[in-house]
Coordinates of C-alpha atoms and ligand atoms in Angstrom, one line a residue:
M664 CA -278.8 -124.3 -32.6
S665 CA -281.3 -124.9 -29.8
N666 CA -279.5 -128.0 -28.6
A667 CA -276.0 -126.7 -29.2
F668 CA -275.3 -125.2 -25.8
P669 CA -276.3 -127.9 -23.4
S670 CA -273.0 -129.5 -24.5
V671 CA -271.2 -126.7 -22.6
P672 CA -270.7 -128.3 -19.2
L673 CA -272.3 -126.1 -16.6
L674 CA -271.1 -125.6 -13.0
L675 CA -273.8 -124.5 -10.8
A676 CA -272.6 -122.7 -7.7
D677 CA -275.0 -121.8 -5.0
P678 CA -274.8 -122.1 -1.2
D679 CA -278.5 -122.8 -1.0
A680 CA -278.8 -126.6 -1.5
H681 CA -282.5 -126.5 -2.2
A682 CA -282.4 -123.7 -4.8
R683 CA -279.4 -125.4 -6.4
A684 CA -281.0 -128.8 -6.7
E685 CA -284.1 -127.2 -8.2
V686 CA -282.2 -125.3 -10.8
A687 CA -279.8 -128.2 -11.5
A688 CA -282.8 -130.6 -12.1
C689 CA -284.3 -128.1 -14.5
F690 CA -281.1 -127.7 -16.6
R691 CA -280.5 -131.5 -16.6
D692 CA -284.0 -132.1 -17.9
E693 CA -283.0 -129.9 -20.8
G694 CA -280.0 -132.0 -21.6
W695 CA -277.3 -130.0 -19.9
T696 CA -274.3 -131.6 -18.1
V697 CA -274.5 -130.0 -14.7
A698 CA -272.0 -130.1 -11.8
E699 CA -272.8 -128.5 -8.5
A700 CA -270.8 -126.6 -5.9
A701 CA -271.9 -125.3 -2.5
D702 CA -268.9 -123.4 -1.6
R703 CA -265.6 -122.0 -2.9
A704 CA -263.6 -125.2 -2.3
A705 CA -266.2 -127.2 -4.2
C706 CA -266.2 -124.6 -7.0
L707 CA -262.4 -124.9 -7.3
A708 CA -262.7 -128.7 -7.4
G709 CA -265.4 -128.3 -10.1
F710 CA -263.0 -126.2 -12.3
A711 CA -260.9 -129.3 -12.7
S712 CA -263.5 -130.8 -15.0
A713 CA -263.3 -127.7 -17.3
P714 CA -266.9 -126.3 -17.2
G715 CA -267.6 -124.2 -20.2
A716 CA -269.7 -121.9 -18.0
V717 CA -270.2 -121.2 -14.3
L718 CA -273.6 -120.1 -13.2
V719 CA -272.9 -118.6 -9.8
A720 CA -275.2 -117.2 -7.2
H721 CA -274.3 -113.7 -5.8
E722 CA -274.7 -115.2 -2.3
M723 CA -271.6 -117.3 -2.8
A724 CA -269.4 -114.3 -2.1
D725 CA -267.9 -114.2 1.3
G726 CA -266.9 -110.6 2.0
D727 CA -266.6 -107.9 -0.7
P728 CA -268.3 -109.5 -3.8
A729 CA -266.1 -107.9 -6.4
T730 CA -262.9 -109.1 -4.7
W731 CA -264.3 -112.5 -3.9
F732 CA -265.4 -113.1 -7.5
R733 CA -262.2 -111.7 -9.0
E734 CA -260.3 -114.4 -7.0
L735 CA -262.7 -117.1 -8.1
V736 CA -262.5 -116.1 -11.7
S737 CA -258.7 -116.1 -11.6
E738 CA -258.8 -119.8 -10.5
A739 CA -261.0 -121.0 -13.4
P740 CA -259.7 -122.5 -16.6
R741 CA -259.1 -119.9 -19.3
G742 CA -262.2 -119.2 -21.4
T743 CA -264.7 -120.2 -18.7
R744 CA -267.7 -117.9 -18.8
F745 CA -269.2 -116.6 -15.6
L746 CA -272.9 -115.8 -15.3
L747 CA -274.0 -114.3 -12.0
S748 CA -277.5 -114.9 -10.7
F749 CA -279.1 -112.5 -8.3
E750 CA -282.4 -111.5 -6.7
P751 CA -284.0 -108.5 -8.4
T752 CA -284.1 -106.7 -5.0
M753 CA -280.4 -106.9 -4.5
E754 CA -278.1 -103.9 -5.0
L755 CA -275.2 -105.0 -7.1
D756 CA -271.8 -103.5 -7.6
W757 CA -272.2 -103.9 -11.4
E758 CA -268.9 -102.3 -12.4
G759 CA -266.9 -104.0 -9.8
L760 CA -268.4 -107.4 -10.7
A761 CA -267.9 -106.9 -14.4
S762 CA -264.3 -105.9 -13.9
A763 CA -263.9 -109.0 -11.7
G764 CA -264.7 -111.1 -14.7
I765 CA -268.4 -111.7 -14.6
D766 CA -269.6 -112.0 -18.2
E767 CA -273.4 -111.9 -17.7
F768 CA -275.9 -111.0 -15.1
L769 CA -279.2 -113.0 -14.7
E770 CA -282.1 -112.1 -12.5
R771 CA -283.8 -115.0 -10.6
P772 CA -285.8 -117.0 -11.2
L773 CA -283.5 -118.6 -13.8
R774 CA -284.8 -120.0 -17.0
P775 CA -282.6 -122.4 -19.0
G776 CA -283.6 -120.9 -22.3
L777 CA -282.4 -117.5 -21.1
V778 CA -279.1 -118.9 -19.9
R779 CA -278.6 -120.6 -23.3
H780 CA -279.4 -117.4 -25.1
R781 CA -276.9 -115.5 -23.0
L782 CA -274.2 -118.1 -23.6
G783 CA -275.0 -118.0 -27.3
R784 CA -274.5 -114.2 -27.2
M785 CA -271.0 -114.7 -25.8
A786 CA -270.0 -117.2 -28.4
P787 CA -272.0 -116.5 -31.5
S788 CA -271.5 -119.7 -33.4
A789 CA -272.3 -122.1 -30.6
G790 CA -270.1 -124.6 -28.8
P791 CA -268.7 -127.5 -30.6
S792 CA -271.4 -130.0 -29.7
E793 CA -272.4 -131.0 -33.2
A794 CA -269.6 -132.5 -35.2
T795 CA -269.5 -129.5 -37.5
G796 CA -270.8 -126.9 -35.1
C797 CA -267.6 -124.8 -35.0
W798 CA -267.2 -124.4 -38.7
M799 CA -267.7 -121.0 -40.2
E800 CA -267.7 -119.4 -43.6
P801 CA -264.3 -117.7 -44.3
D802 CA -265.7 -114.2 -44.1
A803 CA -267.5 -114.9 -40.9
F804 CA -264.4 -116.5 -39.5
L805 CA -262.3 -113.4 -40.2
G806 CA -265.0 -111.3 -38.6
C807 CA -265.1 -113.5 -35.6
L808 CA -261.3 -113.5 -35.4
S809 CA -261.3 -109.7 -35.4
E810 CA -263.7 -109.5 -32.5
T811 CA -261.8 -112.1 -30.6
L812 CA -258.6 -110.1 -31.1
I813 CA -260.3 -107.0 -29.5
T814 CA -261.3 -109.1 -26.5
A815 CA -257.8 -110.6 -26.3
S816 CA -256.1 -107.1 -26.3
G817 CA -258.4 -106.2 -23.4
D818 CA -257.5 -109.2 -21.2
E819 CA -254.0 -109.5 -22.5
S820 CA -254.5 -113.1 -23.6
K821 CA -253.2 -114.6 -26.8
V822 CA -254.9 -116.1 -29.8
A823 CA -253.3 -118.8 -31.9
V824 CA -254.2 -119.1 -35.6
I825 CA -253.3 -122.4 -37.1
S826 CA -253.5 -123.4 -40.7
A827 CA -253.2 -127.0 -41.9
V828 CA -252.6 -127.9 -45.6
L829 CA -253.8 -131.5 -46.1
E830 CA -253.0 -133.9 -48.9
V831 CA -254.4 -137.4 -49.0
P832 CA -252.9 -139.9 -51.4
G833 CA -255.5 -141.0 -53.9
Q834 CA -258.0 -138.3 -53.1
D835 CA -258.4 -134.9 -54.7
L836 CA -259.5 -132.6 -51.9
T837 CA -259.9 -129.7 -54.4
C838 CA -263.1 -131.1 -55.9
M839 CA -265.6 -132.4 -53.4
D840 CA -269.3 -132.3 -53.4
A841 CA -271.3 -131.1 -50.4
N842 CA -271.5 -134.5 -48.9
G843 CA -267.8 -135.0 -49.2
E844 CA -267.2 -131.7 -47.6
R845 CA -269.5 -132.4 -44.7
A846 CA -267.8 -135.7 -44.1
W847 CA -264.4 -134.0 -44.1
N848 CA -265.6 -131.3 -41.8
E849 CA -266.8 -134.0 -39.4
R850 CA -263.6 -135.9 -39.6
L851 CA -261.4 -132.8 -39.0
T852 CA -263.5 -131.6 -36.1
R853 CA -263.3 -134.9 -34.4
Q854 CA -259.6 -135.0 -34.8
A855 CA -259.2 -131.4 -33.6
H856 CA -261.2 -132.3 -30.5
A857 CA -259.3 -135.4 -29.9
A858 CA -256.0 -133.4 -30.2
F859 CA -257.2 -131.0 -27.4
E860 CA -258.7 -133.7 -25.2
A861 CA -255.7 -136.1 -25.5
D862 CA -253.5 -133.5 -23.7
E863 CA -252.1 -135.2 -20.6
D864 CA -252.7 -132.5 -18.0
G865 CA -256.1 -131.6 -19.4
S866 CA -255.3 -127.9 -19.7
L867 CA -255.9 -127.8 -23.4
A868 CA -259.5 -129.1 -23.2
S869 CA -260.5 -125.8 -21.6
L870 CA -259.7 -124.0 -24.8
L871 CA -262.1 -126.1 -26.9
P872 CA -265.2 -124.0 -26.4
G873 CA -263.5 -121.1 -28.2
L874 CA -262.3 -123.2 -31.2
R875 CA -263.5 -122.1 -34.6
L876 CA -262.7 -123.6 -38.0
C877 CA -263.0 -122.6 -41.6
R878 CA -261.8 -123.8 -45.0
P879 CA -260.5 -120.8 -46.9
Q880 CA -259.6 -123.1 -49.9
P881 CA -260.0 -126.7 -50.7
G882 CA -257.5 -128.8 -48.7
V883 CA -256.6 -125.9 -46.4
M884 CA -258.0 -125.5 -42.9
L885 CA -257.8 -122.5 -40.7
M886 CA -258.5 -122.5 -37.0
M887 CA -258.5 -119.9 -34.2
I888 CA -257.9 -120.8 -30.6
P889 CA -258.5 -117.9 -28.2
G890 CA -257.8 -117.9 -24.4
I891 CA -254.1 -118.8 -24.7
T892 CA -251.9 -117.4 -21.9
R893 CA -248.5 -118.6 -23.1
L894 CA -246.9 -119.0 -26.5
Q895 CA -245.8 -122.5 -25.8
E896 CA -249.5 -123.6 -25.6
S897 CA -249.8 -123.0 -29.3
A898 CA -246.8 -125.2 -29.9
R899 CA -248.3 -128.0 -27.8
I900 CA -251.6 -127.6 -29.7
G901 CA -249.8 -127.7 -33.0
A902 CA -247.9 -130.8 -32.1
R903 CA -251.1 -132.6 -31.0
L904 CA -253.0 -131.5 -34.0
Q905 CA -250.3 -132.7 -36.3
E906 CA -250.3 -136.1 -34.6
H907 CA -254.1 -136.5 -34.9
L908 CA -254.6 -135.0 -38.4
S909 CA -252.0 -137.3 -39.9
Q910 CA -253.5 -140.5 -38.5
P911 CA -254.0 -143.2 -41.2
M912 CA -257.5 -143.2 -42.8
E913 CA -259.2 -145.5 -45.2
Q914 CA -259.1 -144.5 -48.9
G915 CA -260.5 -146.7 -51.6
G916 CA -260.2 -149.8 -49.5
R917 CA -256.7 -149.3 -48.2
M918 CA -255.2 -147.3 -45.4
V919 CA -253.4 -144.1 -46.4
E920 CA -251.6 -141.5 -44.3
P921 CA -252.7 -137.9 -44.9
Q922 CA -249.8 -135.5 -45.3
V923 CA -250.1 -132.4 -43.1
G924 CA -248.2 -129.1 -43.2
L925 CA -249.0 -127.0 -40.2
G926 CA -248.4 -123.3 -39.8
I927 CA -248.9 -121.3 -36.7
S928 CA -249.1 -117.6 -36.1
A929 CA -250.0 -116.0 -32.8
F930 CA -251.6 -112.7 -31.7
P931 CA -250.0 -110.4 -30.7
E932 CA -246.5 -111.7 -31.6
D933 CA -247.1 -112.3 -35.3
G934 CA -249.6 -109.6 -36.1
R935 CA -252.5 -107.6 -34.8
E936 CA -254.9 -107.9 -37.7
A937 CA -257.1 -110.9 -38.4
A938 CA -256.3 -111.1 -42.1
Q939 CA -252.6 -110.8 -41.5
L940 CA -252.6 -113.5 -38.9
A941 CA -254.6 -115.8 -41.1
A942 CA -252.3 -115.1 -44.1
N943 CA -249.1 -115.7 -42.0
A944 CA -250.4 -119.0 -40.7
Q945 CA -251.3 -120.2 -44.2
E946 CA -248.0 -119.1 -45.6
A947 CA -246.2 -121.0 -42.9
A948 CA -248.4 -124.1 -43.5
R949 CA -247.6 -124.0 -47.2
R950 CA -244.0 -123.7 -46.5
A951 CA -244.2 -126.6 -44.1
R952 CA -245.9 -128.7 -46.8
R953 CA -243.2 -127.8 -49.4
E954 CA -240.4 -128.5 -47.0
G955 CA -241.3 -131.9 -45.6
S956 CA -243.9 -134.6 -45.5
S957 CA -245.4 -133.6 -42.1
L958 CA -243.9 -130.4 -40.6
M959 CA -244.9 -127.6 -38.3
I960 CA -243.7 -124.1 -39.0
F961 CA -244.1 -121.0 -36.9
H962 CA -244.4 -117.7 -38.6
T963 CA -241.8 -116.3 -36.3
E964 CA -238.4 -117.9 -36.6
A965 CA -237.4 -117.3 -32.9
M966 CA -240.6 -118.9 -31.7
G967 CA -240.1 -121.8 -34.1
R968 CA -236.7 -122.5 -32.8
W969 CA -237.8 -122.2 -29.2
A970 CA -240.8 -124.5 -29.8
F971 CA -238.7 -127.0 -31.6
E972 CA -236.3 -127.3 -28.8
R973 CA -239.0 -127.6 -26.3
L974 CA -240.9 -130.2 -28.2
T975 CA -237.7 -132.2 -28.8
L976 CA -237.1 -132.1 -25.0
E977 CA -240.7 -133.1 -24.3
R978 CA -240.4 -136.0 -26.8
S979 CA -237.2 -137.3 -25.2
L980 CA -238.5 -136.9 -21.7
R981 CA -241.5 -139.0 -22.7
E982 CA -239.1 -141.8 -23.6
A983 CA -236.8 -141.2 -20.6
I984 CA -238.6 -143.7 -18.4
S985 CA -238.8 -146.5 -20.9
R986 CA -235.2 -146.0 -21.9
E987 CA -234.3 -146.1 -18.2
E988 CA -232.6 -142.7 -18.2
L989 CA -234.0 -141.5 -14.9
R990 CA -231.9 -141.9 -11.8
V991 CA -232.7 -141.4 -8.1
Y992 CA -230.0 -139.6 -6.0
Y993 CA -230.2 -139.8 -2.2
Q994 CA -229.3 -137.1 0.3
P995 CA -229.1 -138.1 4.0
R996 CA -231.2 -136.3 6.6
V997 CA -229.2 -136.3 9.9
D998 CA -230.1 -136.0 13.5
T999 CA -228.7 -132.7 14.7
E1000 CA -227.6 -134.0 18.1
T1001 CA -226.4 -137.6 17.4
R1002 CA -225.4 -137.1 13.7
R1003 CA -227.1 -140.4 12.9
I1004 CA -228.7 -140.8 9.5
K1005 CA -232.5 -140.8 10.1
G1006 CA -233.6 -140.8 6.5
M1007 CA -232.7 -140.1 2.8
E1008 CA -234.5 -137.8 0.5
C1009 CA -235.0 -139.1 -3.0
L1010 CA -234.1 -136.5 -5.7
V1011 CA -234.6 -137.4 -9.3
R1012 CA -232.1 -136.7 -12.1
W1013 CA -232.3 -137.4 -15.8
Q1014 CA -229.2 -139.1 -17.3
H1015 CA -229.7 -137.6 -20.8
P1016 CA -227.6 -139.3 -23.6
E1017 CA -226.4 -136.0 -24.9
L1018 CA -227.0 -133.4 -22.2
G1019 CA -225.5 -135.4 -19.4
L1020 CA -227.0 -135.4 -15.9
V1021 CA -230.0 -133.0 -16.0
P1022 CA -231.1 -131.6 -12.6
P1023 CA -234.8 -131.7 -11.7
G1024 CA -235.2 -127.9 -11.9
Q1025 CA -234.7 -128.2 -15.6
F1026 CA -237.3 -130.9 -16.4
I1027 CA -239.8 -131.1 -13.5
P1028 CA -241.7 -127.9 -14.7
L1029 CA -242.0 -129.3 -18.2
A1030 CA -243.0 -132.7 -16.8
E1031 CA -245.7 -131.0 -14.7
E1032 CA -247.0 -129.0 -17.6
T1033 CA -247.2 -132.0 -19.9
G1034 CA -248.5 -134.4 -17.2
L1035 CA -245.4 -136.6 -17.5
I1036 CA -244.7 -136.0 -13.8
V1037 CA -247.4 -138.6 -13.2
P1038 CA -245.4 -141.6 -14.5
I1039 CA -242.1 -140.0 -13.4
G1040 CA -243.5 -139.5 -9.9
E1041 CA -244.8 -143.0 -9.7
W1042 CA -241.4 -144.4 -10.9
V1043 CA -239.6 -142.4 -8.2
L1044 CA -242.0 -143.7 -5.5
R1045 CA -241.5 -147.3 -6.6
E1046 CA -237.8 -146.9 -6.8
A1047 CA -237.6 -145.3 -3.4
C1048 CA -239.5 -148.2 -1.8
R1049 CA -237.6 -150.8 -3.7
Q1050 CA -234.2 -149.3 -2.7
N1051 CA -235.1 -148.9 0.9
Q1052 CA -236.3 -152.5 1.2
A1053 CA -233.1 -153.7 -0.6
W1054 CA -231.0 -151.8 2.0
R1055 CA -233.1 -153.2 4.8
E1056 CA -232.7 -156.7 3.5
A1057 CA -228.9 -156.2 3.2
G1058 CA -228.9 -155.5 7.0
L1059 CA -228.3 -151.7 6.7
P1060 CA -229.7 -149.4 9.4
K1061 CA -233.4 -148.8 9.2
I1062 CA -234.2 -145.4 7.7
A1063 CA -237.1 -143.6 6.2
M1064 CA -237.1 -142.7 2.5
S1065 CA -238.7 -139.4 1.6
V1066 CA -240.2 -138.6 -1.8
N1067 CA -241.2 -135.3 -3.3
L1068 CA -244.7 -135.0 -4.6
S1069 CA -246.1 -132.7 -7.3
P1070 CA -249.5 -131.0 -7.1
V1071 CA -250.3 -132.6 -10.5
Q1072 CA -250.1 -136.0 -8.8
F1073 CA -252.8 -134.9 -6.3
R1074 CA -255.0 -133.6 -9.0
R1075 CA -254.6 -136.4 -11.6
T1076 CA -254.2 -139.7 -9.8
D1077 CA -255.5 -141.6 -6.9
L1078 CA -252.4 -140.8 -4.9
Y1079 CA -253.3 -143.1 -2.0
A1080 CA -253.7 -146.1 -4.3
V1081 CA -250.4 -145.3 -6.1
V1082 CA -248.5 -145.0 -2.8
M1083 CA -250.0 -148.2 -1.4
D1084 CA -249.2 -150.1 -4.7
A1085 CA -245.5 -148.9 -4.5
L1086 CA -245.2 -150.1 -0.9
A1087 CA -246.9 -153.5 -1.6
E1088 CA -244.8 -154.1 -4.7
S1089 CA -241.6 -153.6 -2.7
G1090 CA -242.6 -155.2 0.5
L1091 CA -241.4 -152.2 2.5
E1092 CA -243.3 -151.4 5.7
N1093 CA -245.3 -148.2 5.5
S1094 CA -243.3 -146.4 8.0
G1095 CA -240.3 -146.7 5.7
L1096 CA -241.8 -144.1 3.4
E1097 CA -242.3 -140.4 3.9
L1098 CA -243.8 -137.8 1.5
E1099 CA -242.9 -134.2 1.0
V1100 CA -245.6 -131.7 0.0
T1101 CA -245.4 -127.9 -0.4
E1102 CA -247.5 -125.2 1.2
S1103 CA -249.0 -124.2 -2.2
M1104 CA -250.1 -127.9 -2.7
L1105 CA -252.1 -127.8 0.5
M1106 CA -253.8 -124.5 -0.5
N1107 CA -254.9 -126.0 -3.8
D1108 CA -258.2 -127.8 -3.2
P1109 CA -257.5 -128.1 0.6
K1110 CA -260.5 -130.3 1.3
K1111 CA -259.6 -133.1 -1.1
T1112 CA -255.8 -132.8 -0.4
C1113 CA -256.5 -133.0 3.3
E1114 CA -258.6 -136.1 2.9
T1115 CA -256.0 -137.8 0.8
L1116 CA -253.2 -136.9 3.2
Q1117 CA -255.3 -138.1 6.2
R1118 CA -255.7 -141.6 4.5
I1119 CA -252.0 -141.7 3.8
K1120 CA -251.1 -140.7 7.3
S1121 CA -253.5 -143.2 8.8
A1122 CA -251.6 -145.8 7.0
G1123 CA -248.5 -144.8 9.0
I1124 CA -246.7 -142.8 6.3
H1125 CA -245.1 -139.5 7.6
I1126 CA -245.8 -136.3 5.8
S1127 CA -243.6 -133.2 5.8
I1128 CA -243.9 -129.7 4.3
D1129 CA -241.0 -128.9 2.0
D1130 CA -239.5 -125.5 1.4
F1131 CA -241.4 -124.2 4.5
G1132 CA -241.5 -120.4 4.8
T1133 CA -241.6 -119.7 1.1
G1134 CA -245.3 -120.1 0.6
Y1135 CA -248.4 -119.0 2.4
S1136 CA -247.2 -120.1 5.8
S1137 CA -250.7 -119.9 7.2
L1138 CA -250.8 -121.2 10.8
S1139 CA -254.4 -122.5 10.4
Y1140 CA -253.4 -125.1 7.8
L1141 CA -250.6 -126.4 10.0
K1142 CA -253.3 -127.3 12.5
R1143 CA -255.7 -128.6 9.9
F1144 CA -253.4 -130.9 7.9
P1145 CA -252.0 -134.2 9.1
I1146 CA -248.4 -133.1 9.1
D1147 CA -245.4 -134.6 11.0
A1148 CA -242.5 -132.3 10.0
L1149 CA -241.5 -128.9 8.6
K1150 CA -238.5 -128.5 6.4
I1151 CA -237.1 -125.0 6.7
D1152 CA -236.3 -123.7 3.2
R1153 CA -232.7 -123.4 2.3
S1154 CA -233.0 -119.6 1.6
F1155 CA -233.5 -119.0 5.4
V1156 CA -230.7 -121.4 6.4
M1157 CA -228.1 -120.0 4.0
D1158 CA -227.4 -116.8 5.9
V1159 CA -228.8 -117.9 9.3
T1160 CA -225.6 -117.0 11.1
T1161 CA -225.1 -113.6 9.5
N1162 CA -228.5 -112.2 8.7
P1163 CA -230.6 -111.3 11.7
D1164 CA -233.9 -111.6 9.7
D1165 CA -233.1 -115.1 8.6
A1166 CA -232.1 -116.1 12.1
A1167 CA -235.4 -114.7 13.4
I1168 CA -237.4 -116.6 10.8
A1169 CA -235.6 -119.9 11.4
T1170 CA -236.0 -119.5 15.1
A1171 CA -239.7 -118.7 14.8
I1172 CA -240.3 -121.7 12.5
I1173 CA -238.5 -124.1 14.9
L1174 CA -240.4 -122.7 18.0
M1175 CA -243.7 -122.8 16.2
G1176 CA -243.1 -126.3 14.8
H1177 CA -242.2 -127.6 18.2
S1178 CA -245.2 -126.0 19.9
L1179 CA -247.4 -127.8 17.3
K1180 CA -245.5 -131.1 18.1
L1181 CA -243.9 -131.2 14.7
S1182 CA -240.4 -132.2 13.9
V1183 CA -238.3 -129.5 12.2
V1184 CA -235.7 -130.2 9.5
A1185 CA -233.3 -127.5 8.1
E1186 CA -232.5 -127.8 4.5
G1187 CA -229.3 -126.7 2.8
V1188 CA -226.9 -126.8 5.8
E1189 CA -223.4 -126.2 4.5
T1190 CA -221.3 -125.2 7.5
E1191 CA -220.6 -126.3 11.0
S1192 CA -221.6 -122.9 12.3
Q1193 CA -225.0 -123.2 10.7
L1194 CA -225.3 -126.6 12.2
E1195 CA -224.3 -125.3 15.6
F1196 CA -226.8 -122.4 15.4
L1197 CA -229.6 -124.9 14.6
R1198 CA -228.5 -127.4 17.2
V1199 CA -228.8 -124.7 19.9
L1200 CA -232.3 -124.0 18.8
Q1201 CA -233.0 -127.7 19.0
C1202 CA -233.8 -128.1 15.3
N1203 CA -234.3 -131.8 15.1
E1204 CA -232.6 -132.8 11.8
I1205 CA -230.5 -131.2 9.1
Q1206 CA -229.9 -132.0 5.5
G1207 CA -227.2 -130.4 3.3
F1208 CA -223.9 -130.4 1.7
L1209 CA -222.1 -130.2 5.1
F1210 CA -222.8 -134.0 5.4
S1211 CA -223.4 -135.0 1.8
P1212 CA -224.8 -133.7 -1.5
P1213 CA -227.4 -136.0 -3.1
V1214 CA -225.5 -139.1 -4.3
P1215 CA -226.3 -142.2 -6.3
A1216 CA -227.4 -145.4 -4.5
D1217 CA -224.0 -147.0 -4.2
K1218 CA -222.5 -143.9 -2.6
A1219 CA -225.5 -143.5 -0.3
E1220 CA -225.1 -147.1 0.8
V1221 CA -221.5 -146.3 1.9
L1222 CA -222.9 -143.4 4.0
L1223 CA -225.6 -145.6 5.4
R1224 CA -223.0 -148.3 6.5
M1225 CA -221.2 -145.6 8.4
E1226 CA -224.5 -144.8 10.1
T1227 CA -223.3 -141.8 12.1
F1228 CA -221.3 -138.8 10.8
P1229 CA -218.2 -138.1 12.9
R1230 CA -218.2 -134.8 14.9
S1231 CA -215.5 -133.0 13.1
I1232 CA -216.2 -133.7 9.5
A1233 CA -218.0 -132.7 6.5
A1234 CA -218.2 -135.9 4.3
Ligands
LIG1711 P1 -236.2 -130.0 -2.6 O1 -237.1 -131.1 -2.4 O2 -236.3 -128.8 -1.7 O3 -234.8 -130.6 -2.5 C1 -233.6 -130.0 -2.0 C2 -232.8 -129.4 -3.0 O4 -231.7 -128.7 -2.4 C3 -232.1 -130.5 -3.9 O5 -231.9 -129.9 -5.2 C4 -230.7 -130.6 -3.2 O6 -229.7 -131.0 -4.0 C5 -230.5 -129.2 -2.8 N1 -229.6 -129.1 -1.6 C6 -229.6 -129.9 -0.6 N2 -228.6 -129.5 0.3 C7 -228.1 -128.4 -0.2 C8 -227.0 -127.5 0.3 O7 -226.4 -127.7 1.3 N3 -226.7 -126.5 -0.5 C9 -227.3 -126.3 -1.7 N4 -226.9 -125.2 -2.5 N5 -228.3 -127.1 -2.2 C10 -228.7 -128.1 -1.4 P2 -232.3 -130.8 -6.4 O8 -231.9 -132.2 -6.3 O9 -231.8 -130.0 -7.6 O10 -233.9 -130.7 -6.4 C11 -234.5 -129.5 -6.6 C12 -236.0 -129.7 -6.4 O11 -236.6 -130.5 -7.4 C13 -236.4 -130.4 -5.1 O12 -236.3 -129.5 -4.1 C14 -237.8 -130.8 -5.4 O13 -238.7 -129.8 -5.2 C15 -237.7 -131.2 -6.9 N6 -237.6 -132.6 -7.1 C16 -236.6 -133.4 -7.0 N7 -236.9 -134.7 -7.2 C17 -238.2 -134.7 -7.4 C18 -239.2 -135.7 -7.7 O14 -238.9 -136.9 -7.7 N8 -240.5 -135.3 -7.8 C19 -240.9 -134.0 -7.7 N9 -242.2 -133.7 -7.8 N10 -240.0 -133.0 -7.5 C20 -238.7 -133.4 -7.3
LIG1712 MG1 -237.9 -132.0 -0.9
LIG1713 MG1 -236.9 -128.1 -0.2

């Protein structure tokens, strides 16, 4: 047990560099994995690596400590434990801090042994460092589940209980000696961990510290996963587990495939009692085993149906790229005065074999949740560069192609390298590409985002803020970030000629943009009167159905050949 907790990655947050270095060295000597953070931004960046625990100095708080820590805790991955260190002479707002999400309070000087002890108190059976560390006896498992349910009702989180019924051809799992059991426990733990860690956007890995396993009967496994916020997470965990548990294994000198039936029940939807949830999950797992070779069944029918549809969609989205089902549509961005096409926005669509043309709103959120937005986003970037270069080589007017970015691309890839690769591969000059980011993207890890955008902008690529006015709209970041243009969100443009509030907002954005030397684009312009209103305000460019909806490349090419939209028309 003594070396069980150092495997919980620790984030050490303290503005005092000297104190921090001293404490960090001391913990590292004891075998802990320690990351450090000097301020809030570094702390937020540190959360990306899913620390099991955050040891944070009270001095980090800027302003009212309870409010400050509440905000910080809300940004951390679910299940992260917060330990606050403080000087014994300090007066603390104990209640406020506890309700802000601080789990434990530690007086300085800190001792690693005490930290380990406190962490141990929070999760009695230790983290999953040893291969079999998260296994429990069935009674202890139910007791622990009961306690977990009490915590979950308090913080309104969900707990998934998953049961797996395993059968291995050629092996009788019902009669194993202690060594055999240990070997199986190790194998199953490894696979369970791999299932969580293989998740594309990394969000499941943060649930690992809470994972507990038991074997209520030979060949049957039960696991509890606390800290879930949405039901679909249990479906994703189930799907990953099934994939990993049924991986081929060696049995008597040949490879065999374990048959797995998986059953899932979730608190509070499927029951409020530990025993009931465990029984429901096991019953669903047995049914799954009876009904098919490797099946996953949810205790609740409705959830089963929903999860099935979603997983089916996820599976086919995964294949959409290789099956060449994705399409880029192009929508012109037009100079308000001259009506010349200045650029095209690339908008992705999914040509689904059965569902038809699926708009991005219906699959981008799923793609972001599963991490599939990374390959999709890269594909769109490459396609944008390739198409623009092809148009240029065909002698069409030189325009810039703009591509929407997702926050996941900032977090999970070296965006600069990806962008440069796409440009190099196509031969397009850098100024032929523009990127669209949203306000919330800038607020998410502003330091790193700003650095990445600086590099991109220094390479001559323009950056605009999409859907402007719907997010934080903080003036300070407009100055701080290397931005070239603002795109006024369609919701303000829609009624700009009839609603005085919208007119005032659009006017303010245009004036502010111009005073900061930014170009302003209005999105969603559908009528000549909206265009006229924006033209009088000297809004630089407009985009919208008035000139053209997003269209496939061949139709976009026709518009581009025309170069300028005539005065009196909508296309
Ligand atoms: P967006 O970037 O703000 O794109 C503008 C959206 O407004 C497009 O919807 C476009 O069809 C629609 N639109 C343009 N003019 C008008 C108009 O006059 N009237 C009306 N009613 N709508 C208009 P779309 O293509 O459905 O895209 C929706 C959103 O999906 C985009 O909003 C963007 O945030 C996202 N998206 C699209 N392609 C990609 C992509 O490749 N990557 C990422 N990360 N997001 C994308
Ligand atoms: Mg956009
Ligand atoms: Mg937009």
